[in-house]
CSV table of C-alpha atoms in Angstrom, one decimal:
chain,number,residue,atom,x,y,z
A,1,MET,CA,-56.3,3.7,52.8
A,2,ASP,CA,-53.6,6.6,51.7
A,3,GLU,CA,-52.3,6.8,55.3
A,4,ASN,CA,-52.0,3.3,55.3
A,5,VAL,CA,-49.7,2.6,52.3
A,6,GLU,CA,-47.9,6.1,53.5
A,7,SER,CA,-47.3,4.2,56.7
A,8,ALA,CA,-46.0,0.7,54.5
A,9,ALA,CA,-43.4,2.2,52.9
A,10,ALA,CA,-42.0,4.7,54.8
A,11,ASP,CA,-41.3,1.3,57.4
A,12,SER,CA,-40.1,0.1,54.1
A,13,CYS,CA,-37.7,3.3,53.8
A,14,SER,CA,-36.5,2.6,58.1
A,15,ASP,CA,-36.0,-1.3,57.3
A,16,VAL,CA,-33.6,-0.6,54.4
A,17,GLU,CA,-31.5,1.9,56.1
A,18,SER,CA,-31.6,0.0,59.1
A,19,VAL,CA,-30.0,-3.1,57.4
A,20,ASN,CA,-26.8,-0.6,56.9
A,21,LEU,CA,-27.0,0.9,59.8
A,22,SER,CA,-25.1,-0.4,63.3
A,23,VAL,CA,-23.9,1.1,66.5
A,24,LEU,CA,-21.2,0.7,67.7
A,25,ASN,CA,-19.7,-1.2,70.7
A,26,TRP,CA,-17.8,0.0,72.9
A,27,GLU,CA,-14.6,-1.5,71.3
A,28,GLN,CA,-15.1,0.0,68.9
A,29,VAL,CA,-16.0,3.6,70.3
A,30,GLN,CA,-12.5,3.0,72.0
A,31,ARG,CA,-10.7,3.0,68.4
A,32,LEU,CA,-12.3,5.5,66.8
A,33,ASP,CA,-11.0,7.7,69.5
A,34,THR,CA,-8.1,6.8,69.6
A,35,ILE,CA,-7.2,7.7,66.1
A,36,LEU,CA,-9.4,10.9,66.3
A,37,THR,CA,-7.3,12.1,69.6
A,38,GLY,CA,-4.0,10.9,68.8
A,39,SER,CA,-1.5,13.2,66.6
A,40,ILE,CA,-0.7,12.5,62.8
A,41,PRO,CA,2.7,14.7,61.9
A,42,ILE,CA,2.1,16.7,58.3
A,43,HIS,CA,5.6,17.1,56.7
A,44,GLY,CA,6.0,20.5,55.4
A,45,ARG,CA,8.4,20.1,52.0
A,46,TRP,CA,11.6,22.7,52.1
A,47,SER,CA,11.9,24.1,55.6
A,48,PHE,CA,8.3,24.3,56.7
A,49,PRO,CA,8.3,22.8,60.1
A,50,THR,CA,6.1,19.5,60.4
A,51,LEU,CA,2.7,20.2,62.1
A,52,GLU,CA,1.0,17.6,64.7
A,53,VAL,CA,-2.2,17.3,64.2
A,54,LYS,CA,-5.3,15.6,65.8
A,55,PRO,CA,-8.4,14.4,64.0
A,56,ARG,CA,-10.9,16.1,66.4
A,57,ASP,CA,-9.1,19.5,66.2
A,58,ILE,CA,-8.9,20.0,61.8
A,59,VAL,CA,-11.9,18.8,60.9
A,60,LYS,CA,-13.2,21.3,64.0
A,61,VAL,CA,-11.1,24.5,62.6
A,62,VAL,CA,-12.2,23.0,58.8
A,63,ARG,CA,-16.0,23.0,59.9
A,64,SER,CA,-16.4,26.1,61.5
A,65,ARG,CA,-14.7,28.4,58.9
A,66,MET,CA,-16.8,26.6,56.9
A,67,GLU,CA,-19.3,27.7,58.2
A,68,GLU,CA,-18.3,31.2,58.8
A,69,LYS,CA,-18.1,31.1,54.7
A,70,ARG,CA,-22.0,30.1,55.4
A,71,ILE,CA,-21.1,26.8,53.6
A,72,GLN,CA,-23.4,24.4,55.5
A,73,VAL,CA,-21.8,21.4,56.7
A,74,ARG,CA,-24.5,18.6,57.0
A,75,GLU,CA,-22.2,15.6,58.6
A,76,VAL,CA,-18.3,14.8,59.4
A,77,ARG,CA,-17.8,11.3,58.3
A,78,LEU,CA,-14.7,8.6,58.7
A,79,ASN,CA,-14.1,6.7,55.1
A,80,GLY,CA,-11.9,4.3,54.3
A,81,SER,CA,-8.7,1.4,56.0
A,82,ALA,CA,-9.6,3.9,59.7
A,83,ALA,CA,-13.7,3.0,58.6
A,84,SER,CA,-12.2,-0.3,58.8
A,85,TYR,CA,-10.1,-1.1,61.2
A,86,VAL,CA,-12.2,1.1,63.7
A,87,LEU,CA,-15.0,-1.8,63.4
A,88,HIS,CA,-12.5,-5.2,62.7
A,89,GLU,CA,-9.0,-4.4,64.1
A,90,ASP,CA,-7.3,-7.5,62.8
A,91,SER,CA,-8.8,-7.0,59.1
A,92,GLY,CA,-5.0,-7.4,57.7
A,93,LEU,CA,-5.4,-4.2,56.1
A,94,GLY,CA,-4.9,-1.9,59.3
A,95,TRP,CA,-5.2,1.4,58.4
A,96,LYS,CA,-3.6,3.9,55.9
A,97,ASP,CA,-4.6,7.0,55.1
A,98,LEU,CA,-7.3,8.9,57.5
A,99,ASP,CA,-10.4,9.9,55.1
A,100,LEU,CA,-12.4,12.3,56.7
A,101,ILE,CA,-16.3,13.3,54.6
A,102,PHE,CA,-17.0,16.6,54.9
A,103,CYS,CA,-20.8,16.6,53.6
A,104,ALA,CA,-21.7,19.9,52.4
A,105,ASP,CA,-22.9,21.9,49.7
A,106,LEU,CA,-21.2,23.0,46.9
A,107,LYS,CA,-23.0,24.5,44.1
A,108,GLY,CA,-20.2,26.1,42.1
A,109,GLU,CA,-16.3,27.0,41.4
A,110,LEU,CA,-16.8,29.6,44.4
A,111,GLU,CA,-17.6,27.0,46.8
A,112,PHE,CA,-14.9,25.0,45.9
A,113,GLN,CA,-11.9,27.4,45.9
A,114,MET,CA,-13.2,28.3,49.5
A,115,VAL,CA,-12.5,25.2,50.5
A,116,LYS,CA,-8.9,25.4,49.4
A,117,ASP,CA,-8.3,28.0,50.7
A,118,ILE,CA,-9.9,27.6,53.9
A,119,VAL,CA,-8.2,24.1,54.3
A,120,LEU,CA,-4.9,26.0,53.7
A,121,ASP,CA,-5.3,28.7,56.4
A,122,SER,CA,-6.4,26.1,58.9
A,123,LEU,CA,-2.9,25.0,59.1
A,124,LEU,CA,-2.0,28.0,60.4
A,125,ASP,CA,-3.4,27.5,63.4
A,126,PHE,CA,-1.7,24.1,63.9
A,127,LEU,CA,1.8,26.1,63.5
A,128,PRO,CA,5.0,24.7,66.5
A,129,GLU,CA,5.2,26.7,68.8
A,130,GLY,CA,8.4,29.1,68.6
A,131,VAL,CA,7.6,29.5,64.6
A,132,ASN,CA,7.5,32.8,63.5
A,133,LYS,CA,4.0,32.7,62.4
A,134,GLU,CA,3.9,36.6,61.2
A,135,LYS,CA,6.2,35.0,58.0
A,136,ILE,CA,4.2,31.8,57.0
A,137,THR,CA,0.4,33.4,57.0
A,138,PRO,CA,-2.4,32.8,54.6
A,139,VAL,CA,-1.3,34.7,51.7
A,140,THR,CA,2.1,33.0,51.8
A,141,LEU,CA,-0.1,29.5,51.6
A,142,LYS,CA,-1.7,31.2,48.8
A,143,SER,CA,1.5,32.7,46.9
A,144,LEU,CA,2.9,29.3,48.0
A,145,ASN,CA,-0.1,27.8,46.0
A,146,THR,CA,0.2,29.8,42.9
A,147,PHE,CA,4.1,29.4,42.1
A,148,LEU,CA,4.2,26.0,42.9
A,149,PHE,CA,0.8,24.3,42.3
A,150,GLU,CA,0.3,27.1,39.5
A,151,LYS,CA,-3.8,26.4,40.2
A,152,LYS,CA,-3.9,24.0,36.9
A,153,TYR,CA,-7.0,21.3,36.8
A,154,GLU,CA,-7.0,18.7,33.9
A,155,TYR,CA,-9.7,17.2,32.5
A,156,VAL,CA,-9.7,13.5,32.2
A,157,GLN,CA,-12.2,10.9,30.4
A,158,PRO,CA,-13.8,9.8,30.7
A,159,THR,CA,-15.2,10.3,33.7
A,160,GLN,CA,-14.9,13.9,34.3
A,161,ARG,CA,-13.0,13.5,36.6
A,162,TYR,CA,-10.5,17.0,37.4
A,163,LYS,CA,-6.9,16.1,38.5
A,164,ALA,CA,-4.3,19.2,39.7
A,165,SER,CA,-1.9,19.3,38.5
A,166,ASN,CA,1.5,17.4,40.6
A,167,SER,CA,4.1,18.7,38.5
A,168,LYS,CA,5.5,20.8,42.0
A,169,LYS,CA,3.5,20.8,45.1
A,170,GLU,CA,3.2,22.7,48.1
A,171,ALA,CA,4.1,23.1,50.9
A,172,TYR,CA,1.7,20.4,52.6
A,173,VAL,CA,-0.2,19.2,50.2
A,174,GLN,CA,0.2,15.7,48.6
A,175,LYS,CA,-2.1,15.5,46.1
A,176,MET,CA,-5.8,17.6,45.2
A,177,VAL,CA,-8.2,16.9,42.8
A,178,LYS,CA,-11.6,18.1,42.2
A,179,VAL,CA,-14.5,16.1,40.2
A,180,CYS,CA,-17.4,18.0,38.2
A,181,ASN,CA,-20.8,16.5,36.4
A,182,ASP,CA,-24.2,15.4,36.5
A,183,SER,CA,-23.6,13.1,39.2
A,184,ASP,CA,-20.3,13.7,41.0
A,185,ARG,CA,-19.3,17.5,43.3
A,186,TRP,CA,-16.5,16.7,45.3
A,187,SER,CA,-12.4,18.1,46.0
A,188,LEU,CA,-9.8,16.0,48.2
A,189,ILE,CA,-7.1,17.7,49.9
A,190,SER,CA,-4.7,15.7,50.8
A,191,LEU,CA,-1.9,16.6,54.1
A,192,SER,CA,1.5,14.9,53.3
A,193,ASN,CA,2.7,12.1,55.9
A,194,ASN,CA,6.3,11.1,55.2
A,195,HIS,CA,4.9,7.6,56.2
A,196,GLY,CA,2.1,7.2,54.5
A,197,LYS,CA,-0.8,8.3,56.8
A,198,ASN,CA,-1.8,11.2,54.3
A,199,VAL,CA,-4.9,13.0,56.1
A,200,GLU,CA,-7.2,13.1,53.6
A,201,LEU,CA,-10.4,15.9,53.9
A,202,LYS,CA,-13.1,15.3,50.9
A,203,PHE,CA,-15.7,17.5,50.5
A,204,VAL,CA,-18.7,16.1,49.0
A,205,ASP,CA,-21.6,18.0,47.2
A,206,SER,CA,-22.6,14.2,45.5
A,207,LEU,CA,-21.3,11.3,44.5
A,208,ARG,CA,-22.9,8.0,42.9
A,209,ARG,CA,-20.3,5.2,43.7
A,210,GLN,CA,-18.7,5.8,47.1
A,211,PHE,CA,-17.5,2.1,47.4
A,212,GLU,CA,-14.6,-0.1,45.8
A,213,PHE,CA,-15.5,-3.3,47.3
A,214,SER,CA,-17.5,-4.4,50.5
A,215,VAL,CA,-14.7,-4.5,52.4
A,216,ASP,CA,-14.1,-0.7,52.3
A,217,SER,CA,-17.3,1.0,52.1
A,218,PHE,CA,-17.5,1.5,55.9
A,219,GLN,CA,-18.5,5.3,56.8
A,220,ILE,CA,-19.0,6.7,60.4
A,221,ARG,CA,-20.7,9.0,61.3
A,222,LEU,CA,-18.9,11.2,64.0
A,223,ASP,CA,-21.2,14.0,64.7
A,224,SER,CA,-22.1,12.6,67.9
A,225,LEU,CA,-18.5,11.9,69.0
A,226,LEU,CA,-17.2,15.4,68.4
A,227,LEU,CA,-20.6,17.4,70.2
A,228,PHE,CA,-19.6,14.5,73.2
A,229,TYR,CA,-15.5,16.1,73.0
A,230,GLU,CA,-17.3,19.7,72.9
A,231,CYS,CA,-19.5,19.7,75.8
A,232,SER,CA,-18.9,16.5,78.1
A,233,GLU,CA,-17.0,17.1,81.5
A,234,HIS,CA,-16.3,13.5,81.7
A,235,PRO,CA,-14.0,11.5,79.7
A,236,MET,CA,-16.2,8.3,78.3
A,237,ALA,CA,-16.2,5.0,79.5
A,238,ALA,CA,-18.4,1.9,78.7
A,239,THR,CA,-21.9,3.0,80.4
A,240,PHE,CA,-20.9,6.4,79.6
A,241,HIS,CA,-19.8,7.0,75.9
A,242,PRO,CA,-22.3,8.7,72.2
A,243,THR,CA,-24.3,6.4,70.1
A,244,ILE,CA,-22.0,6.1,67.1
A,245,LEU,CA,-24.0,5.0,63.7
A,246,GLY,CA,-21.2,3.0,61.0
A,247,GLU,CA,-23.2,2.8,57.7
A,248,SER,CA,-22.2,0.1,54.5
A,249,VAL,CA,-22.9,2.4,51.1
A,250,TYR,CA,-22.4,-1.1,50.3
A,251,GLY,CA,-26.0,-2.0,50.8
A,252,ASP,CA,-26.2,-4.6,53.6
A,253,PHE,CA,-24.0,-3.8,56.8
A,254,PRO,CA,-23.6,-7.3,58.8
A,255,THR,CA,-22.6,-8.7,55.1
A,256,ALA,CA,-20.1,-6.4,53.9
A,257,LEU,CA,-18.9,-6.6,57.9
A,258,ASP,CA,-19.2,-10.9,57.7
A,259,HIS,CA,-16.5,-10.3,54.2
A,260,LEU,CA,-14.1,-7.9,56.0
A,261,ARG,CA,-13.9,-10.6,59.2
A,262,LYS,CA,-13.5,-13.7,56.8
A,263,ARG,CA,-11.5,-11.6,54.0
A,264,LEU,CA,-13.5,-12.0,51.0
A,265,ILE,CA,-13.6,-9.8,48.4
A,266,CYS,CA,-17.4,-8.6,46.7
A,267,THR,CA,-18.0,-6.1,44.2
A,268,ARG,CA,-20.9,-5.0,41.8
A,269,SER,CA,-20.7,-3.7,38.7
A,270,PRO,CA,-16.7,-2.4,38.8
A,271,GLU,CA,-17.3,-0.1,35.7
A,272,GLU,CA,-18.3,2.1,37.6
A,273,ILE,CA,-15.1,2.9,39.9
A,274,ARG,CA,-12.8,4.6,37.6
A,275,GLY,CA,-9.5,2.6,37.5
A,276,GLY,CA,-12.3,-0.4,37.6
A,277,GLY,CA,-11.2,-0.9,41.4
A,278,LEU,CA,-8.1,-3.4,39.5
A,279,LEU,CA,-5.2,-2.5,41.5
A,280,LYS,CA,-7.1,-2.7,44.6
A,281,TYR,CA,-8.3,-5.8,43.4
A,282,CYS,CA,-5.4,-7.3,43.3
A,283,HIS,CA,-3.7,-5.6,46.2
A,284,LEU,CA,-6.5,-7.7,48.3
A,285,LEU,CA,-5.6,-10.5,46.7
A,286,VAL,CA,-1.6,-10.2,48.1
A,287,ARG,CA,-3.4,-9.2,50.9
A,288,GLY,CA,-4.3,-12.7,52.0
A,289,PHE,CA,-8.2,-11.7,50.7
A,290,ARG,CA,-10.3,-14.4,49.0
A,291,ALA,CA,-12.5,-14.3,46.7
A,292,ALA,CA,-16.3,-14.9,47.8
A,293,SER,CA,-17.6,-16.6,44.4
A,294,ASP,CA,-14.3,-17.3,42.1
A,295,PRO,CA,-16.8,-17.2,39.1
A,296,GLU,CA,-18.7,-14.5,39.6
A,297,MET,CA,-14.8,-12.5,40.5
A,298,LYS,CA,-13.4,-14.3,37.5
A,299,LEU,CA,-16.2,-12.4,35.4
A,300,LEU,CA,-15.5,-9.0,37.3
A,301,GLN,CA,-12.2,-9.2,36.1
A,302,ARG,CA,-12.7,-8.8,32.9
A,303,TYR,CA,-15.3,-5.6,33.4
A,304,MET,CA,-11.8,-4.3,35.9
A,305,CYS,CA,-9.7,-4.7,33.0
A,306,SER,CA,-11.7,-2.6,30.6
A,307,ARG,CA,-12.4,0.1,32.9
A,308,PHE,CA,-8.5,0.4,33.4
A,309,PHE,CA,-7.6,0.5,30.3
A,310,ILE,CA,-10.5,3.3,29.4
A,311,ASP,CA,-8.9,5.4,32.4
A,312,PHE,CA,-5.5,4.8,31.8
A,313,PRO,CA,-5.0,3.9,27.8
A,314,ASP,CA,-1.5,5.4,27.1
A,315,VAL,CA,1.2,3.1,28.9
A,316,SER,CA,3.2,6.1,30.4
A,317,GLU,CA,-0.5,7.0,32.6
A,318,GLN,CA,-0.3,3.1,33.2
A,319,ARG,CA,3.3,3.6,34.7
A,320,ARG,CA,2.5,6.8,36.4
A,321,LYS,CA,0.0,4.9,38.1
A,322,LEU,CA,1.0,1.6,39.2
A,323,GLU,CA,4.5,3.5,40.5
A,324,SER,CA,2.3,6.2,43.0
A,325,TYR,CA,0.3,2.7,43.7
A,326,LEU,CA,3.4,1.0,45.1
A,327,GLN,CA,5.1,4.1,46.5
A,328,ASN,CA,1.7,4.9,47.7
A,329,HIS,CA,-0.5,1.8,49.3
A,330,PHE,CA,3.2,0.0,50.2
A,331,VAL,CA,4.8,2.2,53.3
A,332,ASP,CA,7.4,-0.6,54.6
A,333,LEU,CA,5.9,-3.5,52.6
A,334,GLU,CA,8.9,-3.2,50.6
A,335,ASP,CA,9.4,-6.9,49.8
A,336,ARG,CA,5.0,-7.5,49.5
A,337,LYS,CA,5.8,-5.3,45.5
A,338,TYR,CA,7.3,-8.0,43.9
A,339,ASP,CA,4.3,-10.3,44.7
A,340,TYR,CA,1.6,-7.7,44.2
A,341,LEU,CA,3.3,-7.2,40.7
A,342,ALA,CA,3.1,-10.5,39.8
A,343,THR,CA,-0.6,-11.1,41.0
A,344,LEU,CA,-1.3,-8.0,38.9
A,345,TYR,CA,0.6,-9.7,35.8
A,346,ASN,CA,-2.0,-13.2,36.3
A,347,VAL,CA,-5.1,-10.9,36.2
A,348,VAL,CA,-3.9,-8.6,33.2
A,349,GLN,CA,-3.1,-11.8,31.2
A,350,GLU,CA,-5.9,-13.4,32.2
A,351,SER,CA,-9.0,-11.1,31.9
A,352,THR,CA,-8.3,-9.3,29.6
A,353,VAL,CA,-10.1,-8.6,26.4
A,354,CYS,CA,-10.2,-5.4,25.5
A,355,LEU,CA,-7.0,-4.9,24.2
A,356,MET,CA,-5.2,-5.8,20.4
A,357,GLY,CA,-2.4,-7.9,20.9
A,358,HIS,CA,0.9,-5.1,20.9
A,359,GLU,CA,-1.2,-3.1,23.5
A,360,ARG,CA,-1.7,-5.7,25.9
A,361,ARG,CA,2.0,-7.5,25.5
A,362,GLN,CA,3.2,-3.4,26.3
A,363,THR,CA,1.3,-3.8,29.2
A,364,LEU,CA,2.4,-6.9,30.2
A,365,SER,CA,6.3,-5.6,29.8
A,366,LEU,CA,5.4,-2.9,31.5
A,367,ILE,CA,4.7,-4.5,34.8
A,368,SER,CA,7.2,-7.5,34.5
A,369,SER,CA,9.5,-4.6,34.2
A,370,LEU,CA,8.5,-2.6,37.3
A,371,ALA,CA,8.4,-6.4,38.6
A,372,LEU,CA,11.7,-6.9,38.2
A,373,ARG,CA,13.2,-3.0,39.3
A,374,VAL,CA,11.9,-4.1,42.2
A,375,LEU,CA,13.7,-7.1,43.2
A,376,ALA,CA,16.7,-5.1,42.1
A,377,GLU,CA,16.3,-2.9,44.5
A,378,GLN,CA,15.7,-5.5,46.9
A,379,ASN,CA,18.9,-6.6,45.8
A,380,ALA,CA,17.2,-10.1,45.0
A,381,ILE,CA,18.5,-10.7,41.6
A,382,PRO,CA,22.6,-11.3,40.6
A,383,ASN,CA,24.6,-8.6,38.7
A,384,ALA,CA,23.9,-8.9,35.6
A,385,ALA,CA,25.9,-7.5,33.5
A,386,ASN,CA,26.7,-10.6,31.3
A,387,VAL,CA,23.3,-13.0,31.0
A,388,THR,CA,23.3,-16.2,29.6
A,389,CYS,CA,20.4,-16.1,26.9
A,390,PHE,CA,18.7,-19.2,25.5
A,391,TYR,CA,16.8,-19.7,22.3
A,392,GLN,CA,15.3,-22.8,20.6
A,393,PRO,CA,17.0,-22.5,16.7
A,394,ALA,CA,14.9,-22.6,13.9
A,395,PRO,CA,14.2,-25.6,11.5
A,396,TYR,CA,16.3,-25.0,9.1
A,397,VAL,CA,20.1,-24.5,11.0
A,398,THR,CA,20.9,-27.6,9.8
A,399,ASP,CA,24.9,-27.1,11.4
A,400,GLY,CA,26.4,-28.9,13.2
A,401,ASN,CA,29.1,-26.1,15.1
A,402,PHE,CA,25.6,-24.2,15.5
A,403,ASN,CA,25.5,-23.2,19.1
A,404,ASN,CA,22.2,-22.9,21.2
A,405,TYR,CA,23.8,-20.4,23.9
A,406,TYR,CA,26.3,-17.7,23.9
A,407,ILE,CA,26.5,-14.4,26.3
A,408,ALA,CA,24.6,-11.0,25.5
A,409,GLN,CA,25.6,-7.8,27.3
A,410,VAL,CA,21.4,-6.2,28.2
A,411,GLN,CA,21.0,-3.2,29.8
A,412,PRO,CA,19.9,-2.5,33.3
A,413,VAL,CA,16.2,-3.5,33.2
A,414,TYR,CA,14.4,-6.5,31.6
A,415,SER,CA,11.4,-7.6,30.2
A,416,CYS,CA,11.1,-10.4,32.6
A,417,PRO,CA,7.6,-12.2,32.2
A,418,PRO,CA,6.6,-14.9,35.5
A,419,SER,CA,8.6,-17.9,34.3
A,420,PRO,CA,6.3,-21.3,33.2
A,421,PRO,CA,6.0,-23.8,36.3
A,422,GLN,CA,8.3,-25.7,34.2
A,423,HIS,CA,11.8,-24.0,33.8
A,424,TYR,CA,13.7,-24.0,37.7
A,425,ILE,CA,12.2,-21.7,40.5
A,426,PRO,CA,14.4,-20.1,43.1
A,427,PRO,CA,13.3,-20.7,45.9
A,428,GLN,CA,13.6,-16.8,47.6
A,429,HIS,CA,11.5,-15.3,44.8
A,430,PRO,CA,8.5,-18.0,43.2
A,431,MET,CA,7.7,-16.4,40.1
A,432,TYR,CA,11.0,-15.0,39.2
A,433,THR,CA,13.9,-17.2,36.7
A,434,THR,CA,17.3,-16.7,36.1
A,435,TRP,CA,17.2,-17.6,32.7
A,436,LEU,CA,15.6,-14.3,31.2
A,437,PRO,CA,14.2,-14.3,27.2
A,438,CYS,CA,16.3,-12.9,24.1
A,439,ASN,CA,14.4,-10.5,21.7
């Protein structure tokens, strides 16, 4: 009887896992192979040369050196927008960063430091021909790390997330993050690419929340393909290629893939996500995605906003986060920045219930000022050295000579929230109005 129960339980677990997994078809394998074998430039700062890196090669080098240091790597996965692109080419998102996950045993600070040193040391293998490697050694990169990156991590409430201080940058590193708490133990090293395709190496011992929305929940297990690269003497073909598994950590692969194909937004428990997923949610809206369930998403928007303001309570922190998001996620999409900020403004205005009135107004003012700055950068607004302002006079103003209009000298940056629908709407920017509110 006990054996039957155990067998039934094992079958049940197998069924659940099979729902989360899917075998890649030949077209998907081809896209994956193109990404892993293609060359991605890692741009150095100052006089450091650009490195031409193939993802398959950097995975091989880093993994082998980790194993030499007796840090066990259980498997390597492709994550994020690149994994979504492999599974469905025409999602409307393309792929930006290359997210590579090393599932490894990171038990203490020593392992985290070793992983960091391994990545820096591995970069030497990709220096271009003609570069004198005697002058650029691992010691040199570590010295840069000491003086320029300062090896500082700051403690960020409430998720016990440690973030490398980015006041000064390392030669090839865009950012470094380390998270250590009871449920999450992982670190991230992002290698710089000036075109927005950073190579992000993520080393994960444990991670409770691995996705924001169903459409970015895909991970592709690379071990079988990496082994094929090492062992096979023949190129891949439709009838000769390794079996590669894709997984949805959202929990249901067919449903998540259907969301990706139909451009639907679906998530659960956004309060578990750092920042609530608010910025990614507005990004998806701007890129043509829509909510799978409008009533449910309206409710979840409140949780997104609440968690965002918990993690970024100060306006200066909000400004840094927004400016960083715009810089990293809108490369070659400058014309979408204003639409994104207008969408974010509407969501925050509609769904924020956790802030005092003045705090809410501060955030909305920040978003609208960034939106106006974006328009100015695109030369989409007129020269506003003199701006005609209009305001409604107080009831006690009865002077017949009173004039509602005056010319005011104003600062270059204005607080300009989206206009009410009854105001004049120029054709080139539907949310912009030439009437600016007077303070």
